[in-house]
Amino acid sequence: MAILFVLWKKDVIAALVLAIVASEGLQLFAQGHFSLWSTGAGAADRVVAVFNSGGNAQLLMFSILIGAFLALVRESGGVAATVQWLVGKGLAKTARRARLITMLTGVAVFVESNLSVLTAGILARGLFDKFKMSRAQLAYLLDSTSAPICILILLNAWGAYILGLLSDYQLPGGAVKVLWGTVPLNFYALVTVGIAFYVAWTGKVFGPMKASERRLEQGLEGLRTVPATKVRYMLLPLVTLVGGMATFMVLSGGGDITQGNGSQSMLYATLCGMLVAYTLMLFEPGFDHKRLVGLCFEGMGELLPLVAIVLLSIALGASLKVLGTGHYIAGLVGSYLPLLLVAPVLFLTGSVISFTTGTSWGTFAILIPLGMPLTQSLGLPPQLLLAAILGGGIFGDHCSPISDTTAVSSIASGCDLLEHVRTQLPYALVAGGISLVLYFVAGLFMI
């Protein structure tokens, strides 16, 4: 219902509300207690319950506060100064170099996917405006070098989370060896990064993205009008954000960065970055406490619609978990499949679950308990099946308009959410199609 309503009315928030109400209504109907009043009350309670989780509350606070951070950096003139410096030094004197810098920044910050997106987005916005490239292309490059890179490098919370899901299974060589064995077999992540690099190198785009490049529908046009001041107004807050994220990940993980609390670390790092930006600007002519606070609220206001989408997406995911949507889809994968088709079907199943629920991590939690026993009972290679599950989760998440990663990519790039989904979808479908064929071919050699 949510997907159909989005396609019909182009209204994501209304679609999510409708989906939550429908999910709660189905649960009450199954229990024999359906009524319009109880359905509406249940939907409202489901949204309120999002804040019962400290991690969810931290994610939502971070999503709001990053708007204030972006506004401070933008209005300081630091973005324009950084763009001038990069161009003057020859590091970003062409559109190609600007795109490659965006990708390399996203790859370098592999500790956390949202941090990767935000760091590269903050740095690249001004560059994309300078060379008259669309924000849709920026959002695509950000999205394609965040989760795919995190799932390939694995020295982060993603790797720790998946290892936790694998801990209950006796796997040949151990869980760590199996997990690292997925890297060359995670075809969707590899193909997605490859296609993104091709786009960054050549500048060639196709599908709806080509129309976006012609229209150049840029968001947050204020970036162009703010005069350049000093590079440190952007770099110091940005370094604080990145360094703070790594530091708090280590501290919250008891010295192990892979065990750190990602949402808490992002929130604390954002607050530190805001404090640095505020302090730098407070001592500059034309800025005082009242104006800086006003800028923070303006920035937060710009992101409220996207924050509402993140909130409703989390609520919908929780409702669908109770409804059993993911487990039902997983149950459609029968035990009578030809062995060659097990990996391709797990990939497709993961993509459907991730697309309909908007969460790749939730998809991993559902499908790993299904796929790992198959490796033991049928003698299938665990690296191949696990890679198919991980790739499918990322594929569906890339295509889904209700994914929080998709929303954060829109926030970081200043691109409209539906514009980002519509322009990225053809690229994701091409990578998904190639990956599906590769999983079948890999099965011919490995099974």
mmCIF file of C-alpha atoms in Angstrom, residues 173 283 373 390 440:
data_model
loop_
_atom_site.group_PDB
_atom_site.id
_atom_site.type_symbol
_atom_site.label_atom_id
_atom_site.label_comp_id
_atom_site.label_asym_id
_atom_site.label_seq_id
_atom_site.Cartn_x
_atom_site.Cartn_y
_atom_site.Cartn_z
ATOM 1 C CA GLY A 173 36.733 -22.231 9.827
ATOM 2 C CA PHE A 283 33.793 35.631 17.394
ATOM 3 C CA PRO A 373 21.051 -24.017 8.681
ATOM 4 C CA LEU A 390 23.888 -9.446 2.696
ATOM 5 C CA PHE A 440 23.662 -18.422 -10.381
#
